[in-house]
Short mmCIF file of C-alpha atoms in Angstrom, two decimals:
data_model
loop_
_atom_site.label_atom_id
_atom_site.label_comp_id
_atom_site.label_asym_id
_atom_site.label_seq_id
_atom_site.Cartn_x
_atom_site.Cartn_y
_atom_site.Cartn_z
CA MET A 1 0.00 0.00 0.00
CA SER A 2 1.38 3.39 -0.98
CA SER A 3 2.06 5.67 1.96
CA PHE A 4 -0.10 8.26 0.27
CA ALA A 5 -2.88 5.91 -0.81
CA PRO A 6 -6.50 6.71 0.13
CA SER A 7 -8.10 4.61 2.84
CA ASN A 8 -9.86 1.41 1.90
CA HIS A 9 -12.68 1.76 4.42
CA SER A 10 -16.00 0.46 3.12
CA PRO A 11 -18.96 2.31 4.64
CA THR A 12 -22.47 2.11 3.25
CA GLN A 13 -22.88 4.07 0.01
CA SER A 14 -25.77 6.33 -0.87
CA ASN A 15 -26.57 8.86 -3.54
CA LYS A 16 -30.33 8.72 -2.93
CA GLN A 17 -32.62 10.87 -0.86
CA SER A 18 -33.98 8.92 2.13
CA THR A 19 -37.73 8.95 2.63
CA LYS A 20 -37.59 7.29 6.07
CA THR A 21 -38.09 9.10 9.35
CA ALA A 22 -34.68 9.81 10.87
CA ILE A 23 -33.73 7.45 13.70
CA PRO A 24 -31.99 8.98 16.74
CA LEU A 25 -28.41 7.78 17.00
CA ASN A 26 -27.65 5.84 20.18
CA GLN A 27 -26.54 2.37 21.21
CA SER A 28 -30.03 0.90 21.50
CA ASN A 29 -30.93 2.01 17.95
CA LEU A 30 -27.78 0.73 16.23
CA SER A 31 -29.40 -2.39 14.82
CA GLN A 32 -32.06 -0.25 13.13
CA LEU A 33 -29.37 1.75 11.31
CA SER A 34 -27.51 -1.13 9.64
CA GLU A 35 -29.19 -0.46 6.28
CA GLN A 36 -28.41 3.26 6.32
CA ALA A 37 -24.79 3.04 7.46
CA ARG A 38 -22.06 0.63 8.37
CA ILE A 39 -22.31 0.09 12.12
CA PRO A 40 -19.67 -1.16 14.59
CA GLN A 41 -19.08 -4.87 14.05
CA TYR A 42 -18.01 -5.54 17.63
CA ASP A 43 -19.33 -5.58 21.18
CA ARG A 44 -18.75 -2.11 22.58
CA ASN A 45 -19.45 -3.38 26.11
CA ALA A 46 -16.34 -5.56 25.83
CA VAL A 47 -14.09 -2.58 25.03
CA THR A 48 -11.91 -0.94 27.67
CA ASN A 49 -10.12 2.35 27.16
CA GLY A 50 -6.39 1.88 26.72
CA ILE A 51 -6.30 5.27 24.99
CA VAL A 52 -7.26 8.67 26.39
CA HIS A 53 -7.64 11.36 23.75
CA ILE A 54 -7.45 15.04 24.71
CA GLY A 55 -9.14 17.40 22.24
CA VAL A 56 -12.11 15.55 20.74
CA GLY A 57 -13.12 17.49 17.63
CA GLY A 58 -13.91 16.83 14.01
CA PHE A 59 -10.43 15.78 12.98
CA HIS A 60 -9.91 13.25 15.76
CA ARG A 61 -13.28 11.68 15.05
CA ALA A 62 -12.61 11.48 11.28
CA HIS A 63 -9.07 10.16 11.69
CA GLN A 64 -7.69 8.50 14.83
CA ALA A 65 -11.08 7.30 16.11
CA LEU A 66 -11.81 5.73 12.71
CA TYR A 67 -8.53 3.84 12.73
CA LEU A 68 -9.28 2.59 16.26
CA ASP A 69 -12.80 1.61 15.22
CA GLU A 70 -11.28 -0.54 12.49
CA TYR A 71 -8.65 -1.92 14.86
CA ILE A 72 -11.15 -2.93 17.54
CA GLU A 73 -13.21 -4.72 14.89
CA HIS A 74 -10.07 -6.44 13.60
CA GLU A 75 -8.98 -7.42 17.11
CA GLN A 76 -12.34 -8.83 18.20
CA ARG A 77 -12.68 -10.74 14.95
CA GLY A 78 -9.33 -12.40 15.70
CA ASN A 79 -10.08 -13.31 19.33
CA ASP A 80 -13.68 -14.59 19.06
CA ASN A 81 -15.15 -11.33 20.34
CA GLN A 82 -13.27 -11.52 23.63
CA GLY A 83 -13.05 -7.73 23.72
CA SER A 84 -10.43 -5.05 23.15
CA THR A 85 -8.30 -2.90 25.40
CA TRP A 86 -7.88 -0.15 22.82
CA GLY A 87 -11.05 1.90 23.10
CA ILE A 88 -10.94 5.66 23.58
CA CYS A 89 -11.95 7.85 26.51
CA GLY A 90 -12.34 11.37 25.14
CA VAL A 91 -11.44 14.47 27.16
CA GLY A 92 -12.41 18.06 26.43
CA LEU A 93 -10.38 20.88 27.98
CA SER A 94 -12.98 23.53 27.21
CA ASN A 95 -16.28 24.05 29.01
CA ASP A 96 -18.33 22.89 26.00
CA LYS A 97 -21.49 21.50 27.60
CA ASN A 98 -23.24 21.15 24.24
CA LYS A 99 -20.55 18.77 22.97
CA ARG A 100 -20.68 16.81 26.22
CA ASP A 101 -24.47 16.53 26.13
CA ILE A 102 -24.53 15.36 22.50
CA LEU A 103 -21.90 12.69 23.10
CA GLN A 104 -23.58 11.44 26.26
CA THR A 105 -27.03 11.36 24.63
CA GLN A 106 -25.65 9.43 21.65
CA ASP A 107 -23.55 7.04 23.79
CA CYS A 108 -20.48 8.64 22.19
CA LEU A 109 -21.56 7.35 18.76
CA TYR A 110 -21.43 9.56 15.67
CA THR A 111 -21.72 9.33 11.91
CA LEU A 112 -18.68 9.73 9.67
CA ILE A 113 -19.58 10.73 6.10
CA GLU A 114 -16.86 10.23 3.50
CA ARG A 115 -17.54 12.44 0.49
CA SER A 116 -15.96 12.05 -2.93
CA PRO A 117 -17.14 13.65 -6.19
CA GLU A 118 -18.70 10.27 -7.09
CA GLN A 119 -20.54 9.26 -3.91
CA ASP A 120 -21.26 9.73 -0.21
CA THR A 121 -20.71 6.91 2.28
CA ALA A 122 -21.78 6.61 5.93
CA ARG A 123 -20.22 4.80 8.85
CA ILE A 124 -21.10 4.96 12.54
CA ILE A 125 -17.98 5.05 14.73
CA GLY A 126 -18.02 3.32 18.11
CA SER A 127 -14.42 3.47 19.33
CA ILE A 128 -15.04 6.39 21.73
CA THR A 129 -16.91 4.87 24.67
CA ARG A 130 -16.61 7.62 27.30
CA TYR A 131 -16.28 11.40 27.35
CA LEU A 132 -15.16 13.70 30.18
CA MET A 133 -15.33 17.49 30.26
CA ALA A 134 -12.25 18.52 32.21
CA PRO A 135 -13.48 21.84 33.74
CA GLU A 136 -16.47 19.98 35.19
CA ASN A 137 -14.36 17.46 37.12
CA PRO A 138 -10.58 17.84 36.77
CA GLN A 139 -9.87 15.02 39.22
CA ALA A 140 -11.93 12.55 37.16
CA VAL A 141 -9.69 13.30 34.18
CA ILE A 142 -6.52 12.90 36.25
CA ASP A 143 -7.81 9.58 37.60
CA VAL A 144 -8.55 8.22 34.13
CA LEU A 145 -5.10 9.23 32.90
CA ALA A 146 -3.50 7.74 36.01
CA GLY A 147 -5.49 4.51 35.77
CA GLU A 148 -3.87 1.18 34.94
CA GLU A 149 -5.96 0.82 31.74
CA CYS A 150 -4.43 3.92 30.13
CA LYS A 151 -1.44 3.04 27.94
CA ILE A 152 -1.46 5.87 25.37
CA VAL A 153 -2.57 9.50 25.55
CA THR A 154 -3.22 11.09 22.15
CA LEU A 155 -3.59 14.81 21.55
CA THR A 156 -5.22 17.16 19.04
CA ILE A 157 -4.88 20.49 20.83
CA THR A 158 -4.01 22.71 17.79
CA GLU A 159 -0.67 24.33 17.01
CA GLY A 160 -1.14 27.02 19.65
CA GLY A 161 -1.75 24.50 22.41
CA TYR A 162 1.92 23.63 22.87
CA PHE A 163 2.97 26.96 24.45
CA VAL A 164 6.11 27.33 22.38
CA ILE A 165 7.77 30.72 22.01
CA GLU A 166 8.21 31.15 18.25
CA GLY A 167 11.69 32.16 17.21
CA THR A 168 13.39 30.55 20.22
CA GLY A 169 11.48 27.27 20.43
CA GLU A 170 11.49 27.54 24.22
CA PHE A 171 8.64 26.90 26.64
CA ASP A 172 6.28 29.82 27.33
CA ALA A 173 6.28 29.51 31.10
CA GLN A 174 4.64 32.92 31.57
CA HIS A 175 1.43 32.03 29.73
CA PRO A 176 -1.58 32.50 32.07
CA THR A 177 -2.70 28.87 31.65
CA ILE A 178 0.78 27.62 32.54
CA GLN A 179 1.02 29.92 35.55
CA HIS A 180 -2.37 28.76 36.80
CA ASP A 181 -1.42 25.09 36.50
CA LEU A 182 1.94 25.62 38.23
CA GLN A 183 0.19 27.30 41.13
CA HIS A 184 -2.79 24.90 41.26
CA PRO A 185 -1.47 21.41 40.44
CA ASP A 186 -4.63 19.71 41.74
CA ARG A 187 -6.95 21.86 39.60
CA PRO A 188 -5.25 22.13 36.19
CA LYS A 189 -6.73 23.78 33.13
CA GLY A 190 -4.16 22.97 30.44
CA VAL A 191 -2.85 19.78 28.92
CA TYR A 192 0.55 19.88 30.67
CA GLY A 193 -1.08 20.32 34.06
CA PHE A 194 -3.27 17.25 33.54
CA LEU A 195 -0.49 15.08 32.13
CA THR A 196 1.93 16.01 34.91
CA ALA A 197 -0.65 15.41 37.66
CA ALA A 198 -1.49 12.00 36.18
CA LEU A 199 2.13 10.95 35.72
CA LYS A 200 2.86 11.99 39.31
CA GLN A 201 -0.03 9.83 40.51
CA ARG A 202 1.09 6.87 38.39
CA ARG A 203 4.60 7.12 39.78
CA GLN A 204 3.33 7.25 43.34
CA ASN A 205 1.17 4.18 42.69
CA GLY A 206 4.01 2.19 41.15
CA LEU A 207 2.55 2.23 37.63
CA PRO A 208 4.67 2.75 34.52
CA PRO A 209 4.09 5.93 32.49
CA PHE A 210 1.90 6.13 29.41
CA THR A 211 3.06 7.13 25.92
CA VAL A 212 2.02 10.64 24.83
CA LEU A 213 1.30 10.81 21.09
CA SER A 214 0.77 14.20 19.45
CA CYS A 215 -1.49 14.25 16.37
CA ASP A 216 -1.13 17.97 15.62
CA ASN A 217 0.43 19.77 12.66
CA VAL A 218 3.68 20.63 14.43
CA GLN A 219 7.00 19.62 12.90
CA GLY A 220 8.65 17.13 15.24
CA ASN A 221 5.44 17.15 17.27
CA GLY A 222 6.60 14.40 19.64
CA ARG A 223 9.96 16.06 20.23
CA VAL A 224 8.29 19.44 20.84
CA LEU A 225 5.69 17.91 23.15
CA GLY A 226 8.32 16.09 25.17
CA LYS A 227 10.43 19.21 25.55
CA MET A 228 7.49 21.37 26.65
CA LEU A 229 5.96 18.84 29.06
CA THR A 230 9.34 18.15 30.66
CA ALA A 231 9.98 21.88 31.04
CA PHE A 232 6.60 22.33 32.73
CA ALA A 233 7.07 19.35 35.04
CA LYS A 234 10.55 20.49 36.12
CA LEU A 235 9.15 23.89 37.10
CA GLN A 236 6.51 22.17 39.22
CA ASN A 237 8.63 19.29 40.56
CA PRO A 238 12.22 18.92 39.31
CA ASP A 239 12.50 15.28 40.39
CA LEU A 240 9.26 14.35 38.61
CA GLY A 241 10.37 16.26 35.53
CA GLU A 242 13.56 14.24 35.33
CA TRP A 243 11.57 10.99 35.74
CA ILE A 244 9.28 12.02 32.87
CA GLU A 245 12.29 12.90 30.72
CA ARG A 246 13.83 9.47 31.32
CA ASN A 247 10.74 7.28 31.08
CA VAL A 248 7.92 8.76 28.97
CA ALA A 249 7.86 8.13 25.21
CA PHE A 250 6.85 10.92 22.84
CA PRO A 251 6.62 9.50 19.29
CA ASN A 252 6.51 11.86 16.35
CA SER A 253 3.56 11.40 14.02
CA MET A 254 2.05 12.77 10.82
CA VAL A 255 -1.69 12.90 10.23
CA ASP A 256 -3.50 13.79 7.02
CA ARG A 257 -7.19 14.06 6.21
CA ILE A 258 -9.16 17.13 5.11
CA THR A 259 -12.00 17.47 7.60
CA PRO A 260 -14.18 20.60 7.44
CA ALA A 261 -16.01 21.85 10.50
CA THR A 262 -19.50 20.40 10.91
CA THR A 263 -22.29 22.85 10.04
CA PRO A 264 -26.10 22.56 10.14
CA ALA A 265 -25.92 21.56 6.45
CA GLU A 266 -23.99 18.38 7.31
CA ILE A 267 -26.40 17.55 10.13
CA GLN A 268 -29.30 17.91 7.69
CA LEU A 269 -27.47 15.86 5.04
CA VAL A 270 -27.08 12.95 7.46
CA ARG A 271 -30.75 13.17 8.38
CA ASP A 272 -32.06 13.48 4.81
CA ARG A 273 -29.67 11.21 2.96
CA PHE A 274 -29.12 8.47 5.52
CA GLY A 275 -32.09 8.77 7.86
CA ILE A 276 -29.90 9.26 10.94
CA ASP A 277 -30.69 11.86 13.60
CA ASP A 278 -27.13 12.77 14.62
CA ALA A 279 -26.50 16.12 16.32
CA TRP A 280 -22.73 16.07 15.67
CA PRO A 281 -21.70 14.08 12.58
CA VAL A 282 -18.38 14.63 10.86
CA VAL A 283 -17.60 14.89 7.14
CA ALA A 284 -14.25 14.06 5.54
CA GLU A 285 -12.59 13.28 2.24
CA PRO A 286 -11.80 9.64 1.34
CA PHE A 287 -8.03 10.17 1.69
CA ASN A 288 -6.65 9.16 5.09
CA GLN A 289 -3.06 8.74 6.33
CA TRP A 290 -1.32 8.26 9.67
CA VAL A 291 2.45 7.76 10.00
CA ILE A 292 3.81 7.10 13.51
CA GLU A 293 7.30 6.75 14.92
CA ASP A 294 7.47 3.31 16.51
CA LYS A 295 8.54 4.45 19.98
CA PHE A 296 6.16 3.46 22.78
CA CYS A 297 6.79 2.83 26.49
CA ALA A 298 3.59 0.99 27.51
CA GLY A 299 2.63 -1.13 24.51
CA ARG A 300 0.54 -0.27 21.47
CA PRO A 301 -2.05 -1.79 19.15
CA ASN A 302 -0.89 -3.70 16.07
CA TRP A 303 -1.78 -0.63 14.03
CA GLU A 304 -0.13 -1.96 10.90
CA ALA A 305 -3.10 -4.33 10.56
CA VAL A 306 -5.38 -1.39 9.67
CA GLY A 307 -3.05 0.51 7.37
CA ILE A 308 -1.21 2.80 9.78
CA GLN A 309 2.42 3.20 8.78
CA MET A 310 4.89 2.60 11.61
CA THR A 311 8.39 3.90 10.90
CA ASP A 312 11.69 4.86 12.50
CA ASP A 313 11.60 8.30 10.85
CA VAL A 314 8.43 10.38 10.44
CA HIS A 315 10.32 13.51 9.41
CA PRO A 316 10.10 13.17 5.60
CA TYR A 317 6.35 12.59 5.77
CA GLU A 318 5.55 15.41 8.16
CA LEU A 319 7.77 17.81 6.21
CA ALA A 320 5.87 17.06 2.98
CA LYS A 321 2.50 17.37 4.72
CA LEU A 322 3.26 20.66 6.50
CA ARG A 323 5.10 22.38 3.65
CA LEU A 324 2.82 21.27 0.80
CA LEU A 325 -0.69 20.66 2.13
CA ASN A 326 -0.79 22.98 5.14
CA ALA A 327 1.15 25.80 3.49
CA GLY A 328 -1.01 25.43 0.38
CA HIS A 329 -4.12 25.64 2.51
CA SER A 330 -2.87 28.88 4.07
CA LEU A 331 -2.27 30.49 0.68
CA LEU A 332 -5.68 29.27 -0.51
CA GLY A 333 -7.33 30.75 2.58
CA TYR A 334 -5.78 34.21 2.15
CA LEU A 335 -6.24 34.50 -1.60
CA GLY A 336 -9.76 33.09 -1.62
CA SER A 337 -10.91 35.26 1.29
CA LEU A 338 -9.51 38.47 -0.19
CA LEU A 339 -11.13 37.73 -3.57
CA GLY A 340 -14.55 37.27 -2.00
CA TYR A 341 -14.92 33.48 -2.06
CA THR A 342 -16.38 31.56 0.87
CA TYR A 343 -15.47 27.92 0.24
CA THR A 344 -12.30 26.14 -0.87
CA SER A 345 -13.81 24.47 -3.94
CA GLU A 346 -15.16 27.83 -5.18
CA ALA A 347 -11.74 29.43 -4.89
CA MET A 348 -10.05 26.44 -6.55
CA ASN A 349 -12.26 26.93 -9.61
CA TYR A 350 -10.35 30.19 -10.26
CA GLU A 351 -7.35 29.10 -12.30
CA PRO A 352 -4.89 31.77 -11.05
CA ILE A 353 -5.43 30.53 -7.48
CA ARG A 354 -4.71 26.96 -8.59
CA ARG A 355 -1.55 28.16 -10.33
CA ALA A 356 -0.41 30.08 -7.26
CA ILE A 357 -0.83 27.03 -5.00
CA ALA A 358 0.99 24.81 -7.50
CA GLY A 359 3.77 27.41 -7.69
CA LEU A 360 4.14 27.51 -3.90
CA MET A 361 4.38 23.73 -3.80
CA ASP A 362 7.04 23.75 -6.50
CA GLU A 363 9.00 26.45 -4.66
CA VAL A 364 9.21 24.48 -1.40
CA THR A 365 9.86 21.08 -3.02
CA PRO A 366 13.70 21.50 -2.86
CA THR A 367 13.40 21.72 0.95
CA LEU A 368 11.75 18.29 1.28
CA SER A 369 13.43 15.01 2.15
CA PRO A 370 13.06 12.01 -0.19
CA LEU A 371 9.91 9.94 0.38
CA PRO A 372 10.49 6.25 -0.39
CA GLY A 373 8.04 4.97 -2.96
CA VAL A 374 6.28 8.31 -3.43
CA ASP A 375 6.23 10.32 -6.67
CA ILE A 376 6.27 13.87 -5.26
CA LYS A 377 5.00 15.37 -8.53
CA GLU A 378 2.02 13.03 -8.46
CA TYR A 379 1.44 13.76 -4.77
CA LYS A 380 1.32 17.51 -5.40
CA GLN A 381 -1.23 17.00 -8.17
CA THR A 382 -3.30 14.86 -5.80
CA LEU A 383 -3.28 17.72 -3.27
CA ILE A 384 -4.64 20.14 -5.87
CA GLU A 385 -7.45 17.69 -6.62
CA ARG A 386 -8.19 17.22 -2.92
CA PHE A 387 -8.38 20.98 -2.36
CA ALA A 388 -10.89 21.23 -5.22
CA ASN A 389 -13.20 18.42 -4.03
CA PRO A 390 -16.65 20.11 -4.08
CA LYS A 391 -18.08 17.55 -1.65
CA VAL A 392 -15.60 18.44 1.10
CA SER A 393 -15.55 22.18 0.66
CA ASP A 394 -14.10 23.82 3.72
CA ARG A 395 -14.77 27.40 4.71
CA LEU A 396 -11.82 29.60 3.75
CA SER A 397 -12.14 31.46 7.03
CA ARG A 398 -11.22 28.24 8.89
CA LEU A 399 -7.99 27.97 6.90
CA CYS A 400 -7.05 31.46 8.12
CA LEU A 401 -7.62 30.74 11.82
CA ASN A 402 -4.70 31.30 14.20
CA SER A 403 -2.27 32.16 11.43
CA SER A 404 0.31 33.57 13.83
CA ASP A 405 0.60 30.08 15.34
CA LYS A 406 0.33 28.17 12.04
CA LEU A 407 2.63 30.05 9.67
CA PRO A 408 5.79 29.44 11.75
CA LYS A 409 5.05 25.70 11.36
CA PHE A 410 3.82 25.71 7.75
CA ILE A 411 5.83 28.47 6.03
CA PHE A 412 8.81 29.70 8.04
CA GLY A 413 10.79 26.45 7.95
CA SER A 414 10.71 26.47 4.15
CA LEU A 415 11.69 30.14 4.17
CA ARG A 416 14.72 29.53 6.36
CA ASP A 417 15.82 26.57 4.26
CA GLN A 418 15.43 28.47 0.99
CA LEU A 419 17.26 31.51 2.35
CA GLU A 420 20.10 29.27 3.50
CA GLN A 421 20.26 27.55 0.10
CA ASP A 422 19.81 30.84 -1.80
CA GLY A 423 16.63 29.37 -3.29
CA SER A 424 13.44 31.09 -4.40
CA ILE A 425 11.26 32.69 -1.70
CA ASP A 426 8.79 34.53 -3.96
CA TYR A 427 5.67 32.45 -3.29
CA LEU A 428 6.48 32.16 0.40
CA SER A 429 6.92 35.93 0.74
CA PHE A 430 3.80 36.59 -1.33
CA THR A 431 1.81 34.36 1.05
CA ILE A 432 2.95 36.38 4.06
CA ALA A 433 2.12 39.65 2.27
CA LEU A 434 -1.39 38.31 1.61
CA TRP A 435 -1.80 37.44 5.28
CA PHE A 436 -0.79 40.99 6.21
CA ARG A 437 -3.41 42.31 3.78
CA CYS A 438 -6.06 40.08 5.40
CA LEU A 439 -5.22 41.63 8.77
CA LYS A 440 -6.76 44.90 7.54
CA GLY A 441 -10.06 43.14 8.21
CA THR A 442 -11.76 43.58 4.81
CA ASP A 443 -11.68 41.80 1.47
CA GLU A 444 -11.27 43.52 -1.92
CA GLN A 445 -15.00 44.30 -2.01
CA GLY A 446 -14.86 45.96 1.41
CA GLN A 447 -16.66 43.08 3.12
CA PRO A 448 -15.47 42.30 6.65
CA LEU A 449 -12.96 39.51 7.31
CA THR A 450 -13.01 38.17 10.85
CA ILE A 451 -9.54 37.85 12.38
CA GLU A 452 -9.54 34.88 14.77
CA ASP A 453 -6.10 34.56 16.27
CA SER A 454 -4.59 34.33 19.74
CA ARG A 455 -2.75 37.58 18.91
CA ALA A 456 -5.64 39.25 17.09
CA ASP A 457 -5.50 42.56 19.01
CA LEU A 458 -1.76 42.98 18.48
CA LEU A 459 -1.89 41.94 14.82
CA THR A 460 -4.82 44.16 13.82
CA GLU A 461 -3.39 47.17 15.63
CA ARG A 462 0.00 46.71 13.93
CA ALA A 463 -1.74 46.23 10.57
CA ARG A 464 -3.73 49.44 11.09
CA VAL A 465 -0.58 51.41 11.88
CA ALA A 466 1.45 49.74 9.14
CA GLY A 467 -0.72 50.36 6.11
CA SER A 468 1.28 49.00 3.16
CA ASN A 469 4.49 48.88 5.19
CA PRO A 470 4.93 45.39 6.66
CA GLN A 471 7.71 46.32 9.07
CA PRO A 472 5.55 46.82 12.20
CA LEU A 473 4.15 43.32 11.70
CA LEU A 474 7.53 41.80 10.88
CA ASP A 475 8.84 43.30 14.12
CA ILE A 476 6.65 40.95 16.20
CA GLU A 477 9.54 38.83 17.41
CA GLU A 478 7.39 36.16 19.05
CA VAL A 479 6.05 35.33 15.57
CA PHE A 480 8.90 36.03 13.14
CA GLY A 481 11.92 35.46 15.36
CA ASP A 482 15.15 36.05 13.43
CA LEU A 483 13.62 36.01 9.93
CA THR A 484 13.70 39.79 9.79
CA GLN A 485 17.49 39.65 9.87
CA SER A 486 17.32 38.63 6.21
CA PRO A 487 17.21 41.78 4.04
CA ARG A 488 16.16 39.65 1.08
CA PHE A 489 13.09 38.35 2.90
CA VAL A 490 12.08 41.77 4.23
CA ARG A 491 12.53 43.32 0.78
CA ALA A 492 10.35 40.66 -0.88
CA VAL A 493 7.49 40.96 1.61
CA THR A 494 7.65 44.76 1.43
CA GLU A 495 7.48 44.72 -2.38
CA TYR A 496 4.55 42.30 -2.54
CA ARG A 497 2.62 44.00 0.25
CA SER A 498 2.92 47.34 -1.55
CA GLU A 499 1.80 45.86 -4.89
CA ILE A 500 -1.26 44.23 -3.30
CA ASP A 501 -2.43 47.61 -1.97
CA ARG A 502 -1.49 49.52 -5.12
CA LEU A 503 -3.00 47.09 -7.66
CA GLY A 504 -5.55 45.15 -5.68
CA THR A 505 -5.20 41.46 -4.83
CA ASN A 506 -6.38 40.05 -8.14
CA VAL A 507 -4.20 42.20 -10.40
CA ALA A 508 -1.24 41.75 -8.05
CA LEU A 509 -1.77 37.99 -8.24
CA LEU A 510 -1.93 37.98 -12.05
CA GLN A 511 1.21 40.11 -12.34
CA PHE A 512 2.98 37.94 -9.78
CA LEU A 513 2.14 34.78 -11.75
CA GLU A 514 3.23 36.39 -15.03
CA LYS A 515 6.56 37.43 -13.50
CA SER A 516 7.06 33.96 -12.03
CA LEU A 517 6.39 32.35 -15.41
CA LYS A 518 8.96 34.57 -17.11
CA LEU A 519 11.56 33.77 -14.46
CA SER A 520 10.82 30.07 -14.84
CA ILE A 521 11.32 30.26 -18.61
CA LEU A 522 14.62 32.10 -18.15
CA GLU A 523 15.82 29.49 -15.63
CA ASP A 524 14.89 26.66 -18.04
CA LYS A 525 17.01 28.31 -20.72
#
């Protein structure tokens, strides 16, 4: 199986409108839903939770929980339905009572809709068997993490959830959440507070530590997670911090599946098309990939049996994912938003946007490591097709969320590598200039653009003061670090930012593409 092959899951297919009354999704109704969707082919009552997942959202439910659903089915089929120890207990760090109530009402079941241009398929996922809302009962979360059943803790807490100071890569010990958890170890709010409290309890009880597996779009996510958690623990308890550093495993991983946020339209689609009354379904593309560094301290499932790629080196895969897919998504979000589009597939229908994304991918390709068995040219073309899938059309505004946390992971590494190699930085710099233009808060038609970012106040104020001059934004050291020490980079961003204001985004884009084409022809000669 190619490491970039789409998943071979086989849910129930449907392209017809259902005329049946929708059936509420819960455990007791599962047997009534077997015609509408593929249902769990295992005894959920025989599943215990060897995995605790922190950050249950759309992506986790479309990706890791699906793989575990398949694994539990595989495992029970091989042991005469004697059960599985690899179910999931979900944990939410936010005070989202609506999410909690939906999951509890539905017995933690939900519908996964895979959408391709040809068909829609439905599958009910049963691998999550329990859900805890951390603010409601922090000690209950600590106890689950500290329990003997827990072998692996997985995380999807977004790029900003790691409390890394951009530019230095050091731990942000002064963040209010971190300060709270250092001062109140028995009542944590953040992920490091919970993990440290649980590991302390396990150590006191003579239990080995669990593995902590990051599933976020952070380069070297396991390495970063280990560094940050150890730094936190040492501030709270130096001896415990050293024990964590010596004994806890933090594998790197790469995850890939386009999963838009669930909207009322998806809820209605599941009701109308499949006859399922599900208050929180999830929609995803058919493509699915998970590559994990095989480094665990408390055992793991035989994940290879369900198509997960275990490897000694995740780096080449995560580099390709972050610098091609995630960077491409950022450029798509900025360009599409400024030009007045709402959804990804709409923006991808505009050929200059397609060309710009393809150009960005080509520009960063020299910074990638070789991928065994993967044709990188073919992979890039597959990404363009995935972005354009009209059935999984994400909102462009979601691609622009938290850019000050995302761009250092998606764009800046390529920039540094290209600057060091004296390579092209045109598309990378143009992307940053477009982000700066978005921070003005309006598109080219004067319609408002919402800026959702952990640094929104700082960014919008700097953008207001800056006008067409990017320097006040580039001077935000916690975002750009030492990049501004490159005159070439500053000059490129300044030029493109000025042209966007002078010509408008669309004309600036067309001229940029024309200039890039001419340079490409000259280089070929």
